[in-house]
């Protein structure tokens, strides 16, 4: 019976397997033959001499860091959570690099939207110092000390920030759905470097917009010579621009105000006024059209006293028509001369979308910082957190996406504005969006109001903000007499930690006691609940619904409507195994130490596979 792999997804190994599928002839004796790969790629290969590069000290190590596996886990904290049994929202405390690795197996390609507000690297911001050898140990050390800032006087000021961001963005891209998007807030300190990073990781062709956001509504009294910064930015990238469709503002429905023998129609301009609407762009679409003054018919031939009509100027250049001369002659009956211009008839088609749209703006002028402060004031938390992003900003970004049943990830959660926005938007439009918040439990300063109020780290502030915001949203809906039964204002809390499962210490002296210790799978102080969620995480079903069921008069766990059955009891019999077969699961996972004897363990796998169970494992 195979055991569950305790490590996270090996990204480097998976990438190699993809290369093997694409180019099987590059494999030589089990290894990649790079000379052969160069031959296969041919002219597409870029030689290293004098090519354009974006590099810095530590870049290669940061890429390796994203590809290394993690043996950590996420431990449930039910007492910290709200509506544990029903909520689909997650709040995860831990180093986001390690947490992103933990999420790969379950959420690979499933996240529709990511929003992050990372450290802007202003000099006072903390920047994660990753440890290539043991990041779980590094995380433990970080959580037990006051975190240090990244001063501008540091010789590795930009380098440290880049090394922090690169592996996290690499892992984030893996989690995005093919039609997923990522928004990143940033200011002038690192916006150029961030865009280069995003171009490299997501692809320059998947860049959508760099949206300036107005941060303050008035000028401060400063020296006359200083130009004040009144904005930061939100960068928007897609996973695959070819399959993405952004929601546009609905401005009404098309009105078909005219009618003839062919049906109802509306009129639209026959001249292209877009970016390529010039004679220079399409010379063959610039030509005179003649209007017969008596018949009002349009033609390419002047009958003698006709009115000559040319395309109007576009940005001080000659314009152009929509059609070539050939198409004009074929379809000219669709054209009419109205109000000194040529229009085209568009007839009503019941199979077409009749809604009028307007693209959303990329200049974000109504989401000033004061709105973020106001939101915290309403929750009586304004003294606990500085510079919280406006809830309205995150709502606006979420509304770019068509679906309202999706997962939104924020792995620099801070004060949990994203969670607040998700709950608020769901309350407004009845959506079923889920959030995953990830935050390092940075210690609060002992002189701060937050610390004095009992919040020893940022995670405590974030979780309390979600509790208060959820309660506020629910109460407001109830005042309006609306049903709140389907509104999810809860969240499950998980905390990053070392694995719950003991490792065999090959260097420990073998005694009767050490042999006994190795028979115990769980580490001291860890529970079966800890083990359960580690299994779900490592098996890739962390997002499935979990419920306790009774099988053969004993408690077991069903995941995803009996798709996976877990028997983590201390006494597993053949009768239990036979009863499990009646549930017709695809996967069954047992507690290694729980079998009554070796005979039961051996026969369990045989019985289950005889009954069509595809995968039988132990932990």
Coordinates of C-alpha atoms in Angstrom, one line a residue:
X1 CA 0.0 0.0 0.0
X2 CA 1.6 3.3 -1.1
X3 CA 2.0 6.2 1.2
X4 CA 0.9 9.7 0.5
X5 CA 3.8 12.0 -0.6
X6 CA 4.4 14.4 2.2
X7 CA 6.1 17.0 -0.1
X8 CA 4.4 19.6 -2.2
X9 CA 4.3 19.6 -6.0
X10 CA 7.8 19.3 -7.6
X11 CA 7.4 22.1 -10.1
X12 CA 10.8 21.6 -11.8
X13 CA 10.0 17.9 -12.3
X14 CA 6.6 18.6 -13.8
X15 CA 8.1 21.2 -16.2
X16 CA 10.6 18.6 -17.4
X17 CA 7.8 16.1 -18.0
X18 CA 6.0 18.7 -20.1
X19 CA 9.2 19.2 -22.2
X20 CA 9.5 15.5 -22.6
X21 CA 5.9 15.4 -24.0
X22 CA 6.6 18.2 -26.4
X23 CA 10.1 17.0 -27.6
X24 CA 10.7 13.3 -26.7
X25 CA 13.8 13.4 -28.9
X26 CA 15.7 15.7 -26.5
X27 CA 15.9 13.0 -23.8
X28 CA 19.2 11.1 -23.7
X29 CA 19.7 8.5 -21.1
X30 CA 16.9 10.0 -18.9
X31 CA 18.4 13.5 -19.0
X32 CA 17.7 16.6 -21.2
X33 CA 20.1 17.0 -24.0
X34 CA 20.4 20.8 -24.3
X35 CA 22.3 20.6 -27.5
X36 CA 19.5 18.6 -29.0
X37 CA 17.0 21.1 -27.5
X38 CA 18.8 24.0 -29.2
X39 CA 18.6 22.1 -32.5
X40 CA 14.8 21.6 -32.1
X41 CA 14.2 25.2 -31.2
X42 CA 16.2 26.4 -34.2
X43 CA 16.0 30.1 -35.0
X44 CA 13.8 30.8 -32.0
X45 CA 16.8 30.3 -29.7
X46 CA 18.3 33.5 -28.4
X47 CA 22.1 33.5 -28.2
X48 CA 23.4 35.0 -24.9
X49 CA 25.7 37.7 -26.4
X50 CA 24.3 41.2 -26.2
X51 CA 20.7 40.2 -25.8
X52 CA 18.2 42.2 -23.7
X53 CA 18.2 40.9 -20.1
X54 CA 16.6 41.8 -16.8
X55 CA 18.8 40.3 -14.1
X56 CA 20.1 40.9 -10.6
X57 CA 22.2 39.1 -7.9
X58 CA 20.2 36.1 -6.7
X59 CA 17.8 35.7 -9.5
X60 CA 18.7 32.1 -10.3
X61 CA 18.4 31.2 -6.6
X62 CA 15.0 32.9 -6.4
X63 CA 13.8 30.8 -9.4
X64 CA 15.1 27.6 -7.7
X65 CA 13.4 28.6 -4.5
X66 CA 10.0 28.6 -6.2
X67 CA 10.7 25.1 -7.6
X68 CA 11.8 23.5 -4.4
X69 CA 9.3 21.3 -2.6
X70 CA 8.0 21.9 0.9
X71 CA 7.3 19.4 3.6
X72 CA 5.3 21.8 5.7
X73 CA 1.6 21.7 6.3
X74 CA -1.4 23.9 7.2
X75 CA -2.9 23.1 10.6
X76 CA -6.5 23.9 11.3
X77 CA -7.4 26.4 14.0
X78 CA -11.1 25.9 14.6
X79 CA -11.4 28.1 17.7
X80 CA -10.1 31.1 15.6
X81 CA -12.5 30.5 12.8
X82 CA -16.1 31.5 12.0
X83 CA -18.7 29.0 10.7
X84 CA -16.1 26.3 10.3
X85 CA -18.6 23.6 9.1
X86 CA -20.2 25.7 6.3
X87 CA -17.8 28.4 5.1
X88 CA -15.7 28.1 2.0
X89 CA -13.4 31.0 2.8
X90 CA -9.9 30.6 4.0
X91 CA -7.5 32.7 6.2
X92 CA -4.0 31.3 6.3
X93 CA -1.3 32.5 8.6
X94 CA 2.2 31.9 7.3
X95 CA 5.0 32.8 5.0
X96 CA 3.2 33.3 1.7
X97 CA 6.0 31.6 -0.3
X98 CA 5.5 28.3 1.6
X99 CA 1.8 28.7 1.6
X100 CA 1.7 29.2 -2.1
X101 CA 3.6 25.9 -2.5
X102 CA 1.1 24.2 -0.2
X103 CA -1.8 25.4 -2.3
X104 CA -0.3 24.1 -5.7
X105 CA -1.7 20.6 -5.5
X106 CA -5.3 21.6 -4.9
X107 CA -5.7 25.0 -6.5
X108 CA -3.4 24.7 -9.6
X109 CA -5.2 26.5 -12.4
X110 CA -8.3 27.2 -10.3
X111 CA -7.9 30.8 -9.0
X112 CA -9.8 33.2 -11.2
X113 CA -8.4 36.4 -9.6
X114 CA -5.4 37.4 -7.5
X115 CA -5.1 40.8 -5.9
X116 CA -2.0 41.7 -3.9
X117 CA -0.7 44.8 -2.2
X118 CA 2.9 43.9 -1.5
X119 CA 5.5 46.0 0.3
X120 CA 6.1 49.1 -1.8
X121 CA 9.8 49.0 -0.7
X122 CA 9.7 52.6 0.5
X123 CA 12.6 52.1 2.8
X124 CA 10.6 51.4 5.9
X125 CA 8.8 48.3 4.6
X126 CA 9.7 44.8 5.7
X127 CA 10.9 42.6 2.9
X128 CA 10.9 38.9 3.4
X129 CA 14.4 37.4 3.7
X130 CA 14.0 33.8 2.4
X131 CA 16.2 30.9 3.4
X132 CA 17.0 28.6 0.4
X133 CA 17.8 25.7 2.6
X134 CA 14.9 25.6 5.1
X135 CA 12.2 28.1 4.6
X136 CA 9.9 26.6 7.3
X137 CA 12.6 27.0 9.9
X138 CA 13.2 30.5 8.5
X139 CA 9.5 31.3 8.9
X140 CA 9.5 30.1 12.5
X141 CA 12.4 32.4 13.3
X142 CA 10.7 35.3 11.6
X143 CA 7.5 34.9 13.6
X144 CA 9.5 35.1 16.9
X145 CA 11.2 38.4 16.3
X146 CA 10.4 41.9 15.4
X147 CA 10.6 42.1 11.6
X148 CA 13.3 44.3 10.0
X149 CA 12.7 46.9 7.3
X150 CA 14.6 47.2 4.1
X151 CA 16.3 50.7 4.3
X152 CA 17.3 52.5 1.1
X153 CA 20.9 52.6 2.4
X154 CA 21.0 48.8 2.0
X155 CA 23.4 47.8 -0.8
X156 CA 20.8 45.2 -1.8
X157 CA 17.8 47.5 -1.6
X158 CA 16.1 46.6 -4.9
X159 CA 17.7 43.2 -5.1
X160 CA 16.1 42.0 -1.8
X161 CA 12.7 43.1 -3.0
X162 CA 13.1 41.4 -6.4
X163 CA 14.3 38.2 -4.8
X164 CA 11.2 38.3 -2.6
X165 CA 8.7 38.9 -5.3
X166 CA 10.0 36.7 -8.1
X167 CA 9.3 33.2 -6.7
X168 CA 6.0 34.3 -5.2
X169 CA 4.8 35.6 -8.6
X170 CA 6.0 32.4 -10.3
X171 CA 3.9 30.3 -7.9
X172 CA 1.0 32.6 -8.2
X173 CA 0.9 32.2 -12.0
X174 CA 0.6 28.5 -11.6
X175 CA -2.5 28.9 -9.5
X176 CA -4.3 31.2 -12.0
X177 CA -7.0 29.7 -14.2
X178 CA -6.3 30.0 -18.0
X179 CA -8.8 33.0 -18.0
X180 CA -7.5 34.3 -14.7
X181 CA -6.2 37.8 -13.9
X182 CA -3.8 39.3 -11.4
X183 CA -3.9 42.9 -10.0
X184 CA -0.9 44.3 -8.2
X185 CA -0.8 47.6 -6.3
X186 CA 2.5 49.4 -6.3
X187 CA 4.0 52.9 -6.3
X188 CA 6.9 54.7 -8.0
X189 CA 9.6 53.0 -5.9
X190 CA 9.3 49.6 -7.7
X191 CA 6.8 50.1 -10.5
X192 CA 9.4 49.7 -13.2
X193 CA 10.9 46.6 -11.7
X194 CA 7.5 45.1 -11.0
X195 CA 6.4 45.5 -14.6
X196 CA 9.6 43.9 -15.8
X197 CA 9.0 41.0 -13.4
X198 CA 5.4 40.6 -14.5
X199 CA 6.4 40.8 -18.2
X200 CA 8.9 38.0 -17.7
X201 CA 6.7 35.7 -15.6
X202 CA 3.3 36.3 -17.2
X203 CA 4.5 37.4 -20.6
X204 CA 4.6 40.8 -22.1
X205 CA 1.7 40.0 -24.4
X206 CA -0.5 39.4 -21.3
X207 CA -0.1 42.9 -20.0
X208 CA -3.5 44.7 -20.0
X209 CA -3.1 48.0 -18.1
X210 CA -1.0 50.1 -15.7
X211 CA -3.8 52.0 -13.9
X212 CA -2.9 55.1 -12.0
X213 CA -4.9 55.4 -8.8
X214 CA -5.5 58.8 -7.2
X215 CA -4.5 58.4 -3.6
X216 CA -5.2 61.9 -2.1
X217 CA -7.7 64.5 -3.0
X218 CA -5.8 67.6 -2.2
X219 CA -2.2 69.0 -2.2
X220 CA -0.3 69.2 1.0
X221 CA 1.6 72.3 2.0
X222 CA 5.1 71.6 0.9
X223 CA 8.1 73.4 -0.6
X224 CA 7.2 75.2 -3.9
X225 CA 9.8 73.4 -6.0
X226 CA 8.5 69.9 -5.1
X227 CA 6.1 68.0 -7.4
X228 CA 3.8 66.0 -5.2
X229 CA 3.0 62.4 -5.8
X230 CA -0.8 62.1 -5.8
X231 CA -1.1 58.5 -7.2
X232 CA 0.1 55.0 -7.1
X233 CA -0.7 52.2 -9.6
X234 CA -2.6 48.9 -10.1
X235 CA -0.9 46.6 -12.7
X236 CA -3.2 44.2 -14.5
X237 CA -2.0 41.0 -16.2
X238 CA -3.8 37.9 -17.5
X239 CA -2.8 34.3 -17.6
X240 CA -3.8 34.1 -21.3
X241 CA -5.0 37.2 -23.0
X242 CA -6.5 35.2 -25.9
X243 CA -9.2 33.7 -23.7
X244 CA -10.0 36.6 -21.3
X245 CA -13.1 38.7 -21.6
X246 CA -13.5 41.6 -19.2
X247 CA -16.9 42.8 -18.1
X248 CA -17.9 46.2 -19.5
X249 CA -20.2 48.8 -18.0
X250 CA -23.8 48.3 -19.2
X251 CA -25.1 51.7 -20.5
X252 CA -28.5 50.5 -21.9
X253 CA -29.9 48.6 -24.8
X254 CA -29.8 49.3 -28.5
X255 CA -32.7 51.3 -29.7
X256 CA -33.8 50.3 -33.3
X257 CA -35.6 53.6 -34.1
X258 CA -36.1 53.1 -37.8
X259 CA -37.9 50.5 -39.9
X260 CA -38.2 49.6 -43.6
X261 CA -39.3 46.6 -45.7
X262 CA -36.4 44.6 -44.2
X263 CA -37.3 45.3 -40.6
X264 CA -36.2 47.5 -37.7
X265 CA -32.7 49.1 -37.8
X266 CA -30.5 51.6 -36.2
X267 CA -27.8 53.8 -37.8
X268 CA -24.1 53.9 -37.0
X269 CA -21.2 55.8 -38.5
X270 CA -19.7 54.5 -41.8
X271 CA -16.4 56.1 -40.9
X272 CA -13.8 54.4 -38.7
X273 CA -12.7 56.7 -35.9
X274 CA -10.5 54.3 -33.9
X275 CA -6.7 54.1 -33.5
X276 CA -6.4 52.8 -37.1
X277 CA -9.1 55.0 -38.6
X278 CA -6.7 57.0 -40.8
X279 CA -5.9 57.1 -44.5
X280 CA -2.3 56.3 -43.6
X281 CA -3.3 53.1 -41.8
X282 CA -5.6 51.9 -44.6
X283 CA -4.9 53.9 -47.8
X284 CA -7.3 51.7 -49.9
X285 CA -10.3 52.7 -47.7
X286 CA -9.9 56.5 -48.5
X287 CA -11.9 57.4 -51.6
X288 CA -14.7 59.9 -52.5
X289 CA -18.4 58.8 -52.4
X290 CA -20.9 60.8 -54.5
X291 CA -24.5 61.7 -53.4
X292 CA -27.0 62.2 -56.2
X293 CA -28.9 65.4 -55.0
X294 CA -32.2 64.3 -56.6
X295 CA -32.4 60.6 -55.7
X296 CA -30.2 60.7 -52.6
X297 CA -28.5 57.6 -53.8
X298 CA -24.8 57.0 -53.0
X299 CA -22.3 55.9 -55.7
X300 CA -18.6 55.8 -56.5
X301 CA -19.3 57.6 -59.9
X302 CA -20.1 61.3 -60.2
X303 CA -23.2 61.6 -62.4
X304 CA -22.5 65.3 -63.1
X305 CA -23.8 67.5 -60.3
X306 CA -23.3 65.1 -57.3
X307 CA -22.1 66.0 -53.9
X308 CA -18.6 64.7 -53.2
X309 CA -18.2 63.2 -49.7
X310 CA -14.8 62.4 -48.2
X311 CA -14.0 60.8 -44.8
X312 CA -13.6 63.5 -42.1
X313 CA -10.3 64.2 -40.4
X314 CA -9.2 62.0 -37.6
X315 CA -6.6 63.6 -35.2
X316 CA -5.7 66.1 -38.0
X317 CA -5.1 63.3 -40.5
X318 CA -7.3 62.1 -43.4
X319 CA -9.8 59.6 -42.2
X320 CA -11.1 56.4 -44.0
X321 CA -14.3 54.4 -44.6
X322 CA -15.1 51.0 -43.1
X323 CA -15.4 49.2 -46.5
X324 CA -13.4 48.8 -49.6
X325 CA -14.7 50.0 -52.9
X326 CA -15.7 46.4 -53.9
X327 CA -17.7 45.9 -50.7
X328 CA -19.3 49.4 -51.2
X329 CA -20.6 48.4 -54.6
X330 CA -22.0 45.1 -53.2
X331 CA -23.7 46.5 -50.1
X332 CA -24.3 50.2 -50.8
X333 CA -28.1 49.8 -50.2
X334 CA -27.3 49.6 -46.5
X335 CA -25.9 53.1 -46.6
X336 CA -27.8 56.4 -46.2
X337 CA -26.8 60.1 -46.1
X338 CA -28.1 61.7 -42.8
X339 CA -27.1 65.0 -41.1
X340 CA -24.2 65.7 -43.5
X341 CA -22.6 62.3 -43.0
X342 CA -22.9 58.7 -44.2
X343 CA -24.4 56.1 -41.9
X344 CA -24.8 52.3 -42.1
X345 CA -28.0 50.4 -41.4
X346 CA -27.7 47.8 -38.6
X347 CA -30.8 45.6 -38.6
X348 CA -32.2 43.9 -35.5
X349 CA -31.1 40.3 -35.0
X350 CA -32.7 38.4 -32.1
X351 CA -29.7 36.1 -31.9
X352 CA -27.3 39.0 -31.1
X353 CA -26.6 40.7 -27.8
X354 CA -28.7 43.9 -27.7
X355 CA -26.9 45.4 -24.7
X356 CA -24.9 48.6 -25.1
X357 CA -21.5 48.6 -23.3
X358 CA -18.8 51.0 -22.3
X359 CA -15.2 49.9 -21.4
X360 CA -14.2 50.5 -17.8
X361 CA -11.8 53.4 -17.1
X362 CA -8.1 52.8 -16.3
X363 CA -7.7 56.1 -14.5
X364 CA -8.8 55.3 -10.9
X365 CA -9.8 58.7 -9.6
X366 CA -12.5 57.8 -7.1
X367 CA -10.7 55.3 -4.8
X368 CA -8.6 57.6 -2.6
X369 CA -6.9 56.4 0.6
X370 CA -9.4 58.2 2.8
X371 CA -12.0 55.6 1.8
X372 CA -9.8 52.8 3.3
X373 CA -9.5 54.8 6.5
X374 CA -13.3 55.4 6.6
X375 CA -14.0 51.7 6.3
X376 CA -11.8 51.0 9.3
X377 CA -13.4 53.8 11.2
X378 CA -16.9 52.2 10.8
X379 CA -15.4 49.0 12.3
X380 CA -13.8 50.9 15.1
X381 CA -10.4 49.7 14.0
X382 CA -8.8 52.8 12.4
X383 CA -6.1 53.0 15.0
X384 CA -4.9 49.5 14.5
X385 CA -3.8 49.6 10.9
X386 CA -2.3 52.2 8.6
X387 CA -2.8 52.6 4.8
X388 CA -5.6 50.1 4.3
X389 CA -6.7 49.9 0.6
X390 CA -10.3 51.1 -0.1
X391 CA -12.9 48.3 -0.1
X392 CA -14.5 50.1 -3.1
X393 CA -11.2 49.7 -5.1
X394 CA -11.1 45.9 -4.6
X395 CA -14.8 45.7 -5.5
X396 CA -14.2 47.6 -8.7
X397 CA -11.4 45.3 -9.7
X398 CA -13.4 42.1 -8.9
X399 CA -16.3 43.5 -11.1
X400 CA -14.0 43.3 -14.1
X401 CA -14.7 39.5 -14.1
X402 CA -17.9 38.1 -15.5
X403 CA -18.4 35.2 -13.1
X404 CA -19.6 35.8 -9.5
X405 CA -18.8 32.2 -8.4
X406 CA -15.0 32.2 -8.2
X407 CA -12.0 32.1 -5.9
X408 CA -10.1 35.3 -5.1
X409 CA -6.6 35.0 -3.6
X410 CA -4.7 37.7 -1.7
X411 CA -1.3 36.5 -0.4
X412 CA -0.3 39.9 1.1
X413 CA -3.6 40.2 3.0
X414 CA -2.6 42.9 5.5
X415 CA -5.8 44.2 7.0
X416 CA -7.9 41.8 4.9
X417 CA -9.5 44.5 2.7
X418 CA -9.9 41.9 0.0
X419 CA -12.0 39.6 2.2
X420 CA -14.1 42.6 3.2
X421 CA -14.7 43.5 -0.4
X422 CA -15.6 39.9 -1.4
X423 CA -18.3 39.6 1.3
X424 CA -19.7 43.1 0.6
X425 CA -19.9 42.4 -3.2
X426 CA -21.6 39.0 -2.6
X427 CA -24.1 40.8 -0.3
X428 CA -24.8 43.4 -3.1
X429 CA -25.3 41.0 -6.1
X430 CA -26.0 37.6 -4.5
X431 CA -22.7 36.2 -5.7
X432 CA -20.9 33.2 -4.3
X433 CA -17.3 34.4 -4.5
X434 CA -14.8 32.8 -2.1
X435 CA -11.6 34.3 -0.7
X436 CA -8.2 32.9 0.4
X437 CA -6.2 35.3 2.5
X438 CA -2.6 34.7 3.3
X439 CA -0.6 36.8 5.7
X440 CA 2.7 36.5 7.6
X441 CA 2.0 37.0 11.4
X442 CA 4.2 40.1 11.6
X443 CA 4.4 41.3 15.2
X444 CA 2.8 44.6 16.0
X445 CA 4.9 47.2 17.8
X446 CA 4.5 47.1 21.5
X447 CA 3.9 50.8 21.6
X448 CA 1.1 50.6 19.0
X449 CA -2.6 50.9 19.7
X450 CA -3.2 47.5 18.1
X451 CA -0.8 45.8 20.5
X452 CA -2.3 47.6 23.5
X453 CA -5.7 46.3 22.4
X454 CA -4.5 42.7 22.4
X455 CA -3.5 42.3 18.7
X456 CA 0.0 40.9 18.9
X457 CA 0.4 40.4 15.2
X458 CA -1.1 41.6 11.9
X459 CA -3.0 38.3 11.4
X460 CA -5.0 39.0 14.6
X461 CA -6.0 42.4 13.2
X462 CA -7.0 40.9 9.8
X463 CA -9.1 38.1 11.3
X464 CA -10.9 40.6 13.6
X465 CA -11.5 42.9 10.7
X466 CA -13.2 40.1 8.7
X467 CA -15.4 39.2 11.8
X468 CA -16.5 42.8 12.3
X469 CA -17.0 43.4 8.6
X470 CA -19.1 40.2 8.1
X471 CA -21.3 41.1 11.1
X472 CA -21.8 44.7 9.8
X473 CA -22.7 43.5 6.3
X474 CA -25.2 40.9 7.7
X475 CA -26.8 43.4 10.0
X476 CA -27.2 46.0 7.2
X477 CA -28.9 43.4 5.0
X478 CA -31.2 42.3 7.8
X479 CA -32.3 45.9 8.4
X480 CA -33.4 46.0 4.8
X481 CA -35.4 42.8 5.3
X482 CA -33.2 40.7 3.1
X483 CA -32.5 37.0 3.5
X484 CA -28.9 36.4 4.7
X485 CA -29.0 32.6 5.0
X486 CA -26.8 32.0 1.9
X487 CA -24.3 34.8 2.7
X488 CA -20.9 33.4 3.6
X489 CA -19.3 35.7 6.2
X490 CA -17.2 32.9 7.8
X491 CA -13.7 31.7 7.3
X492 CA -11.5 28.7 8.2
X493 CA -8.2 29.6 9.8
X494 CA -5.1 27.5 9.0
X495 CA -1.6 28.0 10.3
X496 CA 1.6 27.1 8.5
X497 CA 3.7 24.6 10.4
X498 CA 6.1 21.6 10.0
X499 CA 4.5 18.3 8.9
X500 CA 2.4 16.4 11.5
X501 CA 4.0 13.1 10.4
X502 CA 7.2 11.8 12.1
X503 CA 10.3 11.2 10.0
X504 CA 12.6 8.3 10.6
X505 CA 15.8 9.5 12.1
X506 CA 18.5 7.3 10.5
X507 CA 21.1 8.7 12.9
X508 CA 19.3 8.0 16.1
X509 CA 20.5 5.1 18.2
X510 CA 18.1 2.2 17.7
X511 CA 16.5 1.1 21.0
X512 CA 13.2 -0.5 22.0
X513 CA 11.9 3.0 22.8
X514 CA 12.9 4.5 19.5
X515 CA 11.4 1.6 17.6
X516 CA 8.1 2.2 19.5
X517 CA 8.3 5.9 18.7
X518 CA 8.6 5.3 15.0
X519 CA 5.4 3.2 15.1
X520 CA 3.6 6.4 16.1
X521 CA 2.9 8.3 12.9
X522 CA 1.8 11.6 14.6
X523 CA 4.2 14.0 16.2
X524 CA 3.6 14.8 19.9
X525 CA 1.0 17.5 20.3
X526 CA -0.6 16.9 16.9
X527 CA -4.2 15.7 16.5
X528 CA -6.1 13.5 14.0
X529 CA -7.6 16.7 12.7
X530 CA -4.2 18.1 11.9
X531 CA -3.4 14.8 10.1
X532 CA -6.7 14.9 8.2
X533 CA -6.1 18.4 6.7
X534 CA -2.5 17.6 5.9
X535 CA -3.8 14.6 3.9
X536 CA -6.3 16.7 2.1
X537 CA -3.7 19.3 1.3
X538 CA -1.1 16.8 0.0
X539 CA -3.6 14.8 -1.9
X540 CA -5.0 17.9 -3.7
X541 CA -8.6 17.8 -2.3
X542 CA -8.2 20.7 0.2
X543 CA -11.1 22.6 -1.4
X544 CA -13.6 19.7 -1.2
X545 CA -16.4 19.5 1.3
X546 CA -15.5 17.4 4.3
X547 CA -18.1 15.6 6.5
X548 CA -18.0 13.0 9.2
X549 CA -19.9 9.8 8.4
X550 CA -20.7 6.5 10.2
X551 CA -19.5 3.4 8.5
X552 CA -19.8 0.0 10.2
X553 CA -20.7 1.8 13.4
X554 CA -17.5 3.8 13.4
X555 CA -16.6 7.4 12.5
X556 CA -14.9 8.0 9.1
X557 CA -14.4 11.1 6.9
X558 CA -16.0 11.6 3.5
X559 CA -14.5 14.1 1.1
X560 CA -16.3 15.4 -2.0
X561 CA -19.5 13.4 -1.7
X562 CA -17.7 10.1 -0.9
X563 CA -15.1 10.6 -3.7
X564 CA -12.4 10.1 -1.0
X565 CA -13.0 8.1 2.2
X566 CA -10.5 8.4 5.1
X567 CA -10.4 5.9 8.0
X568 CA -8.0 7.4 10.5
X569 CA -9.1 5.3 13.4
X570 CA -6.8 3.2 15.6
X571 CA -8.6 -0.1 14.9
X572 CA -9.3 -0.9 11.2
X573 CA -10.9 -4.3 10.6
X574 CA -11.8 -6.2 7.4
X575 CA -15.5 -5.6 8.1
X576 CA -14.7 -1.9 8.0
X577 CA -13.0 -2.3 4.7
X578 CA -15.9 -4.3 3.2
X579 CA -18.3 -1.6 4.5
X580 CA -16.3 1.1 2.7
X581 CA -16.7 -0.7 -0.6
X582 CA -20.5 0.0 -0.5
X583 CA -19.8 3.8 -0.7
X584 CA -18.0 3.3 -4.1
X585 CA -15.2 5.8 -3.5
X586 CA -12.4 6.5 -5.9
X587 CA -9.8 6.8 -3.2
X588 CA -9.4 5.4 0.3
X589 CA -6.8 6.5 2.8
X590 CA -6.0 4.7 6.0
X591 CA -4.1 5.5 9.2
X592 CA -1.0 3.4 8.9
X593 CA -0.9 2.5 12.6
X594 CA -4.7 1.7 12.7
X595 CA -4.8 -1.8 11.1
X596 CA -5.6 -4.6 13.5
X597 CA -2.7 -6.6 12.0
X598 CA -0.6 -7.0 8.9
X599 CA -3.1 -9.5 7.4
X600 CA -5.9 -6.8 7.5
X601 CA -3.5 -4.3 5.9
X602 CA -2.6 -6.6 3.0
X603 CA -6.2 -7.8 2.3
X604 CA -7.6 -4.2 2.6
X605 CA -5.9 -3.1 -0.6
X606 CA -6.9 -6.3 -2.5
X607 CA -10.6 -6.1 -1.4
X608 CA -10.9 -2.4 -2.3
X609 CA -9.3 -2.7 -5.7
X610 CA -11.5 -5.8 -6.5
X611 CA -14.5 -3.4 -5.9
X612 CA -13.2 -0.8 -8.3
X613 CA -11.4 1.6 -5.9
X614 CA -8.7 3.2 -8.0
X615 CA -6.4 4.4 -5.3
X616 CA -5.6 3.0 -1.9
X617 CA -3.1 4.7 0.3
X618 CA -1.9 5.0 3.9
X619 CA -0.3 7.7 6.0

